[in-house]
Tab-separated table of C-alpha atoms and ligand atoms in Angstrom:
chain	number	residue	atom	x	y	z
A	1	ALA	CA	114.460	140.234	91.192
A	2	TRP	CA	114.303	143.322	93.375
A	3	ALA	CA	110.570	143.685	92.927
A	4	ARG	CA	110.109	140.067	93.997
A	5	ILE	CA	112.345	140.530	97.036
A	6	ARG	CA	110.411	143.571	98.095
A	7	GLY	CA	107.204	141.690	97.568
A	8	ARG	CA	108.365	138.800	99.705
A	9	LEU	CA	109.492	141.109	102.469
A	10	ARG	CA	106.201	142.943	102.322
A	11	GLU	CA	104.328	139.690	102.740
A	12	GLU	CA	106.539	138.598	105.567
A	13	VAL	CA	106.446	141.712	107.667
A	14	GLY	CA	102.920	142.800	106.916
A	15	GLU	CA	101.555	145.961	105.442
A	16	VAL	CA	101.883	148.223	108.445
A	17	GLU	CA	105.511	147.490	109.093
A	18	TYR	CA	106.340	147.590	105.432
A	19	ARG	CA	104.820	150.981	104.969
A	20	THR	CA	106.419	152.323	108.098
A	21	TRP	CA	109.974	151.260	107.468
A	22	LEU	CA	110.556	149.739	104.071
A	23	ARG	CA	108.489	151.601	101.556
A	24	GLN	CA	111.178	154.135	100.814
A	25	MET	CA	113.876	151.571	100.321
A	26	THR	CA	115.220	151.500	96.780
A	27	LEU	CA	117.854	149.514	94.964
A	28	ALA	CA	120.796	151.721	94.037
A	29	GLY	CA	122.587	149.033	92.092
A	30	ILE	CA	124.619	145.881	92.277
A	31	ASP	CA	128.288	146.186	92.907
A	32	GLY	CA	130.081	142.896	92.311
A	33	ASP	CA	128.566	140.495	94.827
A	34	GLU	CA	126.951	143.243	96.824
A	35	ALA	CA	123.511	144.715	96.405
A	36	VAL	CA	123.252	148.307	97.556
A	37	VAL	CA	119.902	149.518	98.815
A	38	VAL	CA	119.375	153.056	99.977
A	39	LEU	CA	117.104	154.856	102.371
A	40	PRO	CA	116.587	158.590	102.563
A	41	THR	CA	117.250	159.208	106.266
A	42	ARG	CA	119.844	158.049	108.711
A	43	PHE	CA	117.157	156.959	111.114
A	44	LEU	CA	115.466	154.750	108.537
A	45	ARG	CA	118.781	153.388	107.331
A	46	ASP	CA	119.814	152.342	110.842
A	47	TRP	CA	116.458	150.861	111.554
A	48	VAL	CA	116.322	148.836	108.341
A	49	ARG	CA	119.893	147.747	108.738
A	50	SER	CA	119.397	146.419	112.223
A	51	HIS	CA	115.903	145.003	111.863
A	52	TYR	CA	115.796	143.720	108.291
A	53	GLY	CA	119.417	143.506	107.154
A	54	ASP	CA	119.804	139.771	107.646
A	55	ARG	CA	116.458	138.995	106.108
A	56	LEU	CA	117.258	141.102	103.067
A	57	SER	CA	120.525	139.288	102.523
A	58	ALA	CA	118.833	135.923	102.800
A	59	LEU	CA	116.124	136.873	100.324
A	60	TRP	CA	118.685	138.151	97.864
A	61	GLN	CA	120.646	134.968	98.093
A	62	GLN	CA	117.575	132.952	97.283
A	63	GLU	CA	116.696	135.189	94.396
A	64	SER	CA	120.170	135.463	92.915
A	65	PRO	CA	122.990	133.564	94.561
A	66	ALA	CA	125.614	135.797	92.971
A	67	VAL	CA	124.704	138.474	95.499
A	68	ARG	CA	126.332	137.622	98.781
A	69	ARG	CA	125.756	140.763	100.782
A	70	VAL	CA	123.258	143.550	101.015
A	71	ASP	CA	124.572	146.935	101.987
A	72	VAL	CA	122.027	149.340	103.438
A	73	ARG	CA	123.120	152.909	102.864
A	74	LEU	CA	121.986	156.437	103.175
A	75	GLY	CA	121.061	157.837	99.798
A	76	GLN	CA	118.564	159.563	97.631
A	77	GLN	CA	115.555	157.707	96.511
A	78	ARG	CA	114.916	157.504	92.817
A	79	ALA	CA	111.544	158.519	91.477
A	80	VAL	CA	108.852	156.151	92.648
A	81	PRO	CA	108.024	153.921	89.718
A	82	ALA	CA	104.524	154.300	88.444
A	83	GLY	CA	102.144	151.648	89.622
A	84	GLU	CA	104.134	150.879	92.719
A	85	ASP	CA	103.115	153.091	95.581
A	86	GLY	CA	102.424	155.735	92.970
A	87	ASP	CA	99.001	156.272	94.409
A	88	GLU	CA	100.377	157.693	97.566
A	89	ALA	CA	101.021	161.313	98.088
A	90	ALA	CA	103.647	162.180	100.640
A	91	ALA	CA	102.012	162.903	103.937
A	92	PRO	CA	102.044	166.664	104.328
A	93	ASP	CA	102.807	166.580	108.006
A	94	ARG	CA	105.947	164.555	107.729
A	95	GLU	CA	108.288	167.231	108.998
A	96	ALA	CA	105.869	168.299	111.644
A	97	SER	CA	105.431	164.813	112.914
A	98	ALA	CA	109.166	164.366	113.059
A	99	ARG	CA	109.393	167.474	115.167
A	100	ARG	CA	106.590	166.382	117.411
A	101	THR	CA	108.090	162.999	118.108
A	102	GLY	CA	111.488	164.466	118.740
A	103	LEU	CA	113.181	162.542	115.990
A	104	ALA	CA	116.018	164.402	114.401
A	105	GLU	CA	115.200	162.851	111.072
A	106	PRO	CA	111.967	163.196	109.184
A	107	LEU	CA	109.925	160.061	109.329
A	108	ALA	CA	109.036	157.738	106.590
A	109	THR	CA	105.847	158.898	105.030
A	110	GLY	CA	102.799	156.848	105.604
A	111	ARG	CA	99.518	157.005	103.810
A	112	GLY	CA	97.745	159.940	105.335
A	113	ALA	CA	94.451	158.310	106.091
A	114	ALA	CA	95.681	154.759	106.650
A	115	ARG	CA	94.868	153.307	110.023
A	116	VAL	CA	97.468	151.420	111.946
A	117	THR	CA	95.273	148.574	112.960
A	118	ASP	CA	97.420	147.390	115.818
A	119	ALA	CA	97.622	150.690	117.648
A	120	ARG	CA	95.294	149.115	120.193
A	121	GLY	CA	95.514	145.554	121.166
A	122	ASP	CA	98.323	143.781	122.920
A	123	TRP	CA	100.819	146.290	124.065
A	124	SER	CA	103.181	144.128	125.789
A	125	ALA	CA	106.332	142.612	124.383
A	126	PRO	CA	106.606	138.899	125.104
A	127	LEU	CA	108.300	137.983	128.357
A	128	ASP	CA	111.321	135.718	128.383
A	129	PRO	CA	110.365	132.513	130.198
A	130	ARG	CA	113.901	132.210	131.573
A	131	PHE	CA	113.763	135.560	133.335
A	132	THR	CA	111.995	134.744	136.594
A	133	PHE	CA	112.788	135.256	140.264
A	134	ASP	CA	113.658	131.567	140.492
A	135	THR	CA	116.534	131.940	138.100
A	136	PHE	CA	117.753	135.266	139.444
A	137	VAL	CA	120.825	134.804	141.625
A	138	VAL	CA	120.958	137.276	144.469
A	139	GLY	CA	124.229	138.724	145.750
A	140	LYS	CA	125.547	141.919	147.302
A	141	PRO	CA	125.472	143.978	144.081
A	142	ASN	CA	121.817	143.295	143.319
A	143	GLU	CA	120.193	142.409	146.640
A	144	PHE	CA	118.575	145.794	147.132
A	145	ALA	CA	117.173	145.972	143.599
A	146	HIS	CA	115.981	142.400	143.976
A	147	ALA	CA	114.249	143.125	147.276
A	148	CYS	CA	112.478	146.125	145.746
A	149	ALA	CA	111.412	144.092	142.733
A	150	ARG	CA	110.038	141.381	145.025
A	151	ARG	CA	108.111	143.919	147.000
A	152	VAL	CA	106.552	145.439	143.883
A	153	ALA	CA	105.670	141.994	142.583
A	154	GLU	CA	103.912	141.129	145.843
A	155	LYS	CA	102.076	144.382	146.191
A	156	PRO	CA	101.981	146.601	143.127
A	157	ALA	CA	101.521	150.358	143.591
A	158	LEU	CA	102.614	150.323	147.212
A	159	PRO	CA	103.331	153.896	148.284
A	160	GLY	CA	107.046	154.521	148.318
A	161	PHE	CA	107.635	151.930	145.635
A	162	ASN	CA	105.927	153.691	142.783
A	163	PRO	CA	107.580	154.180	140.407
A	164	LEU	CA	110.271	151.586	140.854
A	165	PHE	CA	113.315	152.818	139.028
A	166	LEU	CA	116.013	150.206	138.393
A	167	TYR	CA	119.323	151.274	137.017
A	168	GLY	CA	122.729	149.823	136.280
A	169	GLY	CA	125.186	149.051	133.496
A	170	VAL	CA	124.522	146.722	130.593
A	171	GLY	CA	124.079	143.033	131.192
A	172	LEU	CA	123.649	143.291	134.953
A	173	GLY	CA	120.081	142.001	135.166
A	174	LYS	CA	117.693	144.926	134.770
A	175	THR	CA	115.593	143.276	132.084
A	176	HIS	CA	115.697	139.973	133.931
A	177	LEU	CA	114.317	141.599	137.089
A	178	MET	CA	111.592	143.439	135.211
A	179	HIS	CA	110.403	140.271	133.512
A	180	ALA	CA	110.517	138.503	136.859
A	181	VAL	CA	108.203	141.126	138.339
A	182	ALA	CA	105.844	140.807	135.385
A	183	TRP	CA	105.741	137.017	135.596
A	184	ALA	CA	105.126	137.104	139.316
A	185	ILE	CA	102.284	139.619	139.082
A	186	ARG	CA	100.635	137.689	136.273
A	187	ALA	CA	100.991	134.420	138.162
A	188	GLY	CA	99.477	135.923	141.306
A	189	GLU	CA	96.562	137.524	139.530
A	190	PRO	CA	96.161	136.565	135.881
A	191	SER	CA	93.551	139.232	135.243
A	192	ARG	CA	96.067	141.990	135.951
A	193	ASN	CA	97.053	143.777	132.799
A	194	VAL	CA	100.839	143.960	132.888
A	195	ALA	CA	102.507	145.691	129.953
A	196	TYR	CA	106.224	145.406	129.447
A	197	MET	CA	108.027	147.135	126.580
A	198	SER	CA	111.285	148.767	125.690
A	199	ALA	CA	111.391	152.548	125.474
A	200	GLU	CA	112.216	152.067	121.813
A	201	LYS	CA	109.007	150.170	121.283
A	202	PHE	CA	107.112	152.814	123.190
A	203	MET	CA	108.417	155.398	120.765
A	204	TYR	CA	107.745	153.275	117.739
A	205	ARG	CA	104.145	152.758	118.780
A	206	PHE	CA	103.743	156.406	119.542
A	207	ILE	CA	105.056	157.421	116.126
A	208	ALA	CA	102.881	154.862	114.383
A	209	ALA	CA	99.870	156.212	116.239
A	210	LEU	CA	100.712	159.791	115.327
A	211	ARG	CA	101.100	158.897	111.725
A	212	SER	CA	97.826	157.059	111.535
A	213	GLN	CA	96.085	159.675	113.626
A	214	SER	CA	95.180	157.199	116.276
A	215	THR	CA	96.841	158.807	119.243
A	216	MET	CA	93.618	158.683	121.241
A	217	GLU	CA	93.524	154.936	120.911
A	218	PHE	CA	97.186	154.808	121.769
A	219	LYS	CA	96.633	156.767	124.959
A	220	GLU	CA	93.597	154.777	125.955
A	221	SER	CA	95.228	151.431	125.466
A	222	LEU	CA	98.216	152.502	127.520
A	223	ARG	CA	96.150	153.925	130.303
A	224	SER	CA	94.150	150.766	130.671
A	225	VAL	CA	97.101	148.791	131.990
A	226	ASP	CA	97.548	147.961	135.673
A	227	VAL	CA	101.308	147.791	135.559
A	228	LEU	CA	103.446	149.567	132.994
A	229	MET	CA	107.079	148.606	132.584
A	230	VAL	CA	109.380	150.519	130.288
A	231	ASP	CA	112.876	149.164	129.804
A	232	ASP	CA	115.973	151.176	128.823
A	233	LEU	CA	114.449	154.587	129.256
A	234	GLN	CA	117.731	156.251	128.273
A	235	PHE	CA	116.597	155.589	124.719
A	236	LEU	CA	114.224	158.536	125.070
A	237	ILE	CA	117.048	161.011	125.596
A	238	GLY	CA	116.687	163.731	123.010
A	239	LYS	CA	113.306	162.407	121.859
A	240	ASP	CA	111.437	165.269	123.426
A	241	ASN	CA	107.933	164.609	122.259
A	242	THR	CA	107.989	160.912	122.998
A	243	GLN	CA	109.241	161.880	126.445
A	244	GLU	CA	106.370	164.232	126.854
A	245	GLU	CA	103.887	161.533	125.898
A	246	PHE	CA	105.532	159.187	128.344
A	247	PHE	CA	105.361	161.837	131.039
A	248	HIS	CA	101.621	162.219	130.617
A	249	THR	CA	101.072	158.485	130.546
A	250	PHE	CA	103.182	158.189	133.653
A	251	ASN	CA	101.219	160.797	135.558
A	252	ALA	CA	97.871	159.401	134.501
A	253	LEU	CA	98.832	155.915	135.637
A	254	VAL	CA	100.354	156.925	138.956
A	255	ASP	CA	97.344	159.112	139.713
A	256	ALA	CA	95.101	156.142	138.995
A	257	GLY	CA	97.063	154.033	141.471
A	258	LYS	CA	98.812	151.908	138.862
A	259	GLN	CA	102.363	150.636	139.224
A	260	ILE	CA	105.186	151.842	137.006
A	261	VAL	CA	108.547	150.124	136.686
A	262	VAL	CA	111.282	151.757	134.674
A	263	SER	CA	114.865	150.805	133.950
A	264	ALA	CA	117.768	152.856	132.643
A	265	ASP	CA	121.508	152.772	132.503
A	266	LYS	CA	121.845	155.711	134.888
A	267	SER	CA	120.083	157.147	137.911
A	268	PRO	CA	117.295	159.664	137.253
A	269	SER	CA	119.518	162.574	138.237
A	270	ASP	CA	122.256	161.442	135.852
A	271	LEU	CA	119.979	160.981	132.862
A	272	ASN	CA	120.995	164.205	131.192
A	273	GLY	CA	118.788	164.955	128.278
A	274	LEU	CA	115.600	163.820	129.979
A	275	GLU	CA	113.277	166.638	130.871
A	276	ASP	CA	113.685	167.846	134.428
A	277	ARG	CA	110.082	167.288	135.439
A	278	LEU	CA	110.251	163.723	134.161
A	279	ARG	CA	113.494	163.060	136.015
A	280	THR	CA	111.983	164.460	139.157
A	281	ARG	CA	108.956	162.216	138.925
A	282	LEU	CA	111.055	159.181	138.114
A	283	GLY	CA	113.041	159.741	141.270
A	284	CYS	CA	109.978	160.072	143.516
A	285	GLY	CA	109.394	156.423	144.210
A	286	MET	CA	112.045	153.837	144.852
A	287	VAL	CA	115.356	154.139	143.035
A	288	ALA	CA	117.452	150.973	143.124
A	289	ASP	CA	120.929	150.575	141.752
A	290	ILE	CA	122.281	147.282	140.407
A	291	HIS	CA	126.011	147.464	141.020
A	292	ALA	CA	128.820	145.919	139.022
A	293	THR	CA	129.221	142.223	139.766
A	294	THR	CA	131.563	140.857	142.381
A	295	TYR	CA	133.663	137.737	142.070
A	296	GLU	CA	131.355	135.928	144.505
A	297	LEU	CA	128.233	136.802	142.527
A	298	ARG	CA	129.814	135.750	139.248
A	299	LEU	CA	130.792	132.466	140.805
A	300	SER	CA	127.316	131.748	142.144
A	301	ILE	CA	125.730	132.663	138.821
A	302	LEU	CA	128.040	130.277	136.988
A	303	GLY	CA	127.248	127.549	139.494
A	304	ALA	CA	123.510	128.104	139.133
A	305	LYS	CA	123.581	128.216	135.338
A	306	ALA	CA	125.749	125.119	135.037
A	307	ALA	CA	123.431	123.244	137.378
A	308	ALA	CA	120.382	124.388	135.431
A	309	ALA	CA	121.967	123.177	132.198
A	310	GLY	CA	122.736	119.862	133.860
A	311	VAL	CA	126.350	120.033	132.842
A	312	GLU	CA	129.389	119.302	134.939
A	313	VAL	CA	131.590	122.377	134.977
A	314	PRO	CA	134.653	121.887	137.194
A	315	LYS	CA	135.119	124.354	140.043
A	316	SER	CA	138.469	125.416	138.611
A	317	VAL	CA	136.808	126.386	135.339
A	318	GLN	CA	134.109	128.331	137.152
A	319	GLU	CA	136.720	130.168	139.191
A	320	TYR	CA	138.768	130.905	136.131
A	321	LEU	CA	135.801	132.365	134.262
A	322	ALA	CA	134.625	134.364	137.279
A	323	HIS	CA	138.092	135.872	137.516
A	324	LYS	CA	138.503	136.522	133.874
A	325	ILE	CA	135.140	137.750	132.617
A	326	THR	CA	134.269	140.610	134.866
A	327	SER	CA	132.431	142.960	132.519
A	328	ASN	CA	128.870	141.745	132.923
A	329	ILE	CA	126.642	138.757	133.403
A	330	ARG	CA	125.560	138.522	129.811
A	331	GLU	CA	129.133	137.952	128.680
A	332	LEU	CA	129.758	135.498	131.451
A	333	GLU	CA	126.665	133.592	130.470
A	334	GLY	CA	127.681	133.715	126.808
A	335	ALA	CA	131.043	132.190	127.627
A	336	LEU	CA	129.478	129.442	129.697
A	337	ASN	CA	126.920	128.661	126.997
A	338	ARG	CA	129.648	128.366	124.420
A	339	LEU	CA	131.528	125.924	126.650
A	340	ILE	CA	128.443	123.852	127.216
A	341	ALA	CA	127.578	123.775	123.514
A	342	HIS	CA	131.113	122.771	122.697
A	343	ALA	CA	131.165	120.025	125.265
A	344	ASN	CA	127.863	118.657	123.977
A	345	LEU	CA	128.898	118.856	120.364
A	346	PHE	CA	132.152	117.026	120.809
A	347	GLY	CA	131.066	114.860	123.712
A	348	ARG	CA	134.000	116.057	125.751
A	349	THR	CA	134.124	117.112	129.344
A	350	ILE	CA	134.942	120.691	130.129
A	351	THR	CA	138.496	121.267	131.303
A	352	LEU	CA	140.543	124.349	132.084
A	353	ASP	CA	142.768	123.773	129.056
A	354	GLY	CA	139.733	123.353	126.856
A	355	VAL	CA	138.295	126.612	128.125
A	356	GLN	CA	141.268	128.601	126.992
A	357	GLU	CA	141.025	127.091	123.560
A	358	VAL	CA	137.271	127.366	123.081
A	359	LEU	CA	137.053	130.869	124.470
A	360	GLN	CA	140.218	132.279	123.007
A	361	ASP	CA	138.570	135.229	121.318
A	362	ILE	CA	136.397	136.154	124.285
A	363	LEU	CA	139.274	135.875	126.713
A	364	ARG	CA	141.561	137.944	124.586
A	365	ALA	CA	139.015	140.736	124.558
A	366	HIS	CA	139.175	140.645	128.340
A	367	ASP	CA	142.923	140.856	128.606
A	368	ARG	CA	143.255	144.114	130.344
A	369	ARG	CA	146.029	146.569	129.823
A	370	VAL	CA	147.568	146.794	133.252
A	371	THR	CA	148.907	150.162	134.337
A	372	ILE	CA	152.058	150.769	136.341
A	373	GLU	CA	149.950	152.426	139.057
A	374	GLU	CA	147.892	149.290	139.444
A	375	ILE	CA	150.999	147.182	139.695
A	376	GLN	CA	152.477	149.457	142.316
A	377	ARG	CA	149.278	149.475	144.299
A	378	LYS	CA	148.793	145.708	144.240
A	379	VAL	CA	152.402	144.959	145.081
A	380	ALA	CA	152.512	147.500	147.898
A	381	GLU	CA	149.318	146.032	149.298
A	382	HIS	CA	150.640	142.515	148.999
A	383	TYR	CA	153.869	143.248	150.872
A	384	ASN	CA	152.186	145.625	153.219
A	385	ILE	CA	154.294	148.662	152.452
A	386	ARG	CA	153.222	152.195	151.661
A	387	LEU	CA	152.441	153.079	148.068
A	388	THR	CA	154.741	156.110	148.344
A	389	ASP	CA	157.654	153.765	148.997
A	390	MET	CA	157.393	152.614	145.391
A	391	SER	CA	158.984	155.908	144.467
A	392	SER	CA	160.813	156.802	147.673
A	393	ALA	CA	164.575	156.706	148.077
A	394	ARG	CA	164.456	154.191	150.947
A	395	ARG	CA	166.810	151.275	150.457
A	396	ALA	CA	165.775	149.023	153.314
A	397	ARG	CA	165.285	145.511	151.990
A	398	ALA	CA	161.666	145.331	153.189
A	399	VAL	CA	160.925	148.174	150.814
A	400	ALA	CA	163.497	147.677	148.074
A	401	ARG	CA	162.517	144.088	147.291
A	402	PRO	CA	158.817	144.773	146.710
A	403	ARG	CA	159.819	147.759	144.609
A	404	GLN	CA	161.952	145.467	142.462
A	405	VAL	CA	159.051	143.038	142.127
A	406	ALA	CA	156.846	145.865	140.934
A	407	MET	CA	159.448	146.930	138.378
A	408	TYR	CA	159.790	143.356	137.197
A	409	LEU	CA	156.013	143.063	136.762
A	410	ALA	CA	155.842	146.424	135.047
A	411	LYS	CA	158.352	145.178	132.519
A	412	GLN	CA	156.481	141.916	132.058
A	413	LEU	CA	152.927	143.180	131.932
A	414	THR	CA	153.133	146.551	130.242
A	415	SER	CA	154.712	147.744	127.052
A	416	ARG	CA	156.623	150.533	128.831
A	417	SER	CA	160.322	150.960	128.143
A	418	LEU	CA	162.931	150.664	130.905
A	419	PRO	CA	163.509	154.452	131.117
A	420	GLU	CA	159.754	155.050	131.338
A	421	ILE	CA	159.391	152.503	134.089
A	422	GLY	CA	162.331	154.032	135.946
A	423	ARG	CA	160.726	157.440	135.767
A	424	ARG	CA	157.531	156.139	137.320
A	425	PHE	CA	159.462	154.684	140.255
A	426	GLY	CA	160.746	157.954	141.663
A	427	ASN	CA	162.829	158.978	138.676
A	428	ARG	CA	165.180	156.060	138.817
A	429	ASP	CA	167.640	155.272	136.078
A	430	HIS	CA	166.848	152.625	133.470
A	431	THR	CA	169.815	150.560	134.636
A	432	THR	CA	168.151	150.292	138.055
A	433	VAL	CA	165.099	148.805	136.396
A	434	MET	CA	167.228	146.448	134.355
A	435	HIS	CA	168.996	145.314	137.481
A	436	ALA	CA	165.676	144.766	139.271
A	437	VAL	CA	164.342	142.637	136.432
A	438	SER	CA	167.341	140.310	136.366
A	439	ARG	CA	167.573	140.164	140.175
A	440	ILE	CA	163.936	139.082	140.503
A	441	SER	CA	164.345	136.475	137.757
A	442	GLU	CA	167.308	135.000	139.591
A	443	LEU	CA	165.497	134.933	142.891
A	444	MET	CA	162.500	133.258	141.306
A	445	GLN	CA	164.685	130.509	139.956
A	446	ALA	CA	166.405	129.994	143.270
A	447	ASP	CA	163.345	130.189	145.512
A	448	SER	CA	160.163	128.473	144.449
A	449	ALA	CA	158.053	129.974	147.228
A	450	PHE	CA	159.094	133.428	146.115
A	451	ALA	CA	158.418	132.502	142.484
A	452	GLU	CA	154.913	131.380	143.399
A	453	ASP	CA	154.338	134.606	145.200
A	454	VAL	CA	155.307	136.674	142.178
A	455	GLU	CA	153.254	134.455	139.886
A	456	LEU	CA	150.245	134.958	142.094
A	457	LEU	CA	150.684	138.709	141.887
A	458	ARG	CA	150.969	138.471	138.155
A	459	ARG	CA	147.784	136.474	137.862
A	460	MET	CA	145.891	138.878	140.068
A	461	LEU	CA	147.006	141.744	137.918
A	462	GLU	CA	146.158	140.006	134.687
A	463	THR	CA	142.589	139.178	135.588
B	501	ADP	P1	120.375	144.282	131.399
B	501	ADP	O1	118.937	144.382	131.066
B	501	ADP	O2	120.711	144.932	132.714
B	501	ADP	O3	121.279	144.732	130.305
B	501	ADP	P2	119.780	141.473	131.430
B	501	ADP	O4	118.664	141.475	132.403
B	501	ADP	O5	119.427	141.328	130.001
B	501	ADP	O6	120.714	142.754	131.639
B	501	ADP	O7	120.805	140.330	131.852
B	501	ADP	C1	121.767	139.803	130.969
B	501	ADP	C2	121.840	138.320	131.134
B	501	ADP	O8	122.382	138.013	132.406
B	501	ADP	C3	120.496	137.646	131.065
B	501	ADP	O9	120.610	136.425	130.388
B	501	ADP	C4	120.134	137.409	132.508
B	501	ADP	O10	119.333	136.264	132.684
B	501	ADP	C5	121.472	137.214	133.146
B	501	ADP	N1	121.480	137.697	134.526
B	501	ADP	C6	121.649	138.960	134.939
B	501	ADP	N2	121.621	139.036	136.275
B	501	ADP	C7	121.419	137.784	136.726
B	501	ADP	C8	121.301	137.205	138.023
B	501	ADP	N3	121.404	137.941	139.138
B	501	ADP	N4	121.115	135.870	138.099
B	501	ADP	C9	121.040	135.129	136.991
B	501	ADP	N5	121.143	135.603	135.739
B	501	ADP	C10	121.336	136.918	135.602
B	502	MG	MG1	118.079	145.113	129.316
């Protein structure tokens, strides 16, 4: 069965990919309902696991349904069976090539003289048709990056904008903006050769070219582009020789008046582990930061995406989500998509109650642990008193009442004990905290306006 599975995979992925990544994969055995396959290096194991893991499981299931999972592990390869790949000698320069490319792990061996036929040819990864300027919602956190991207799209290689370096946290729109630039340039002038790829792909191609001794072709094909975009450059950290290759490509293109667009999760100066000269050059053009989202931006993105999907999403639901899912736009979008799919599937309209049910798991992950400091800060702000009064000895009602509210919320929203809470409020006794908690509860029952006020504070702190 294993031989057939390998054969199928080989057919599916093609010879080049198979030889690069899968040739050294062997079956270690079957353990209950789990097939264990091993690869000799961590790098290969991770690669196979993430790129072929699902496919392997599916093929196994077809071949023998008793196997339900495939576990890809690090392990020693058994002797290569005669007849299968037996004609190949290990490439002598395996270690050397690993060193050159900056990989910590030796690479899979390829056939020494084999040519990687696709070292030339279409460089670019496909562009996502949804990632255009039309669908990009502009707000305070991304307006500068957006303006720079627009400018580059209108007039590539403009001095001062080359390279364009976009950076920001995950899921904030870097890839979206890069694709938007690529689409716009291609639309304006279809003959322009725009190449977009991840840094990971850049490395993979570089390694493949090294192994097949086609680095000249690799260099030529790269240097024939008009616009080169490399996404997630932080991937090259620690990959010294791929960095070096990128550096030379970069210089050659900029010298030839070609545009470069790069993204990363940090600014050039914070990308520790990138060579200094590369960081310097990356910072020479325009560096634009995409900031964390604001409530307003999240709300407009939700509005735009709901409208695009043609689905009615009540304002209250949009506001709730914008409050609750603050991490990044990808998660926000994921939550909205789930709601829309759910509504379509069950033919129901989207309601606030429904949201909590459908998104339970996502929302729970976003329940933040509130700290006592945050509570003190928010409450002090709300009642317009000084933060220091949270722990001062002042007993004036205007100060004492907010302090009690903060203690009450600390008890409700954190897992701190009464003595611990007391300590954080100017070394007060735990009985003081206990008293505050019951006093505020009483007041809330007696005074609905006050209760609403405290509830509002609680909600602000929880989201
Ligand atoms: P990054 O590359 O920074 O990790 P992406 O560009 O992949 O983030 O964005 C994640 C998701 O959020 C994508 O689906 C993208 O379309 C969407 N997105 C990000 N920013 C915006 C925006 N300003 N307007 C609309 N959608 C956005
Ligand atoms: Mg990205």
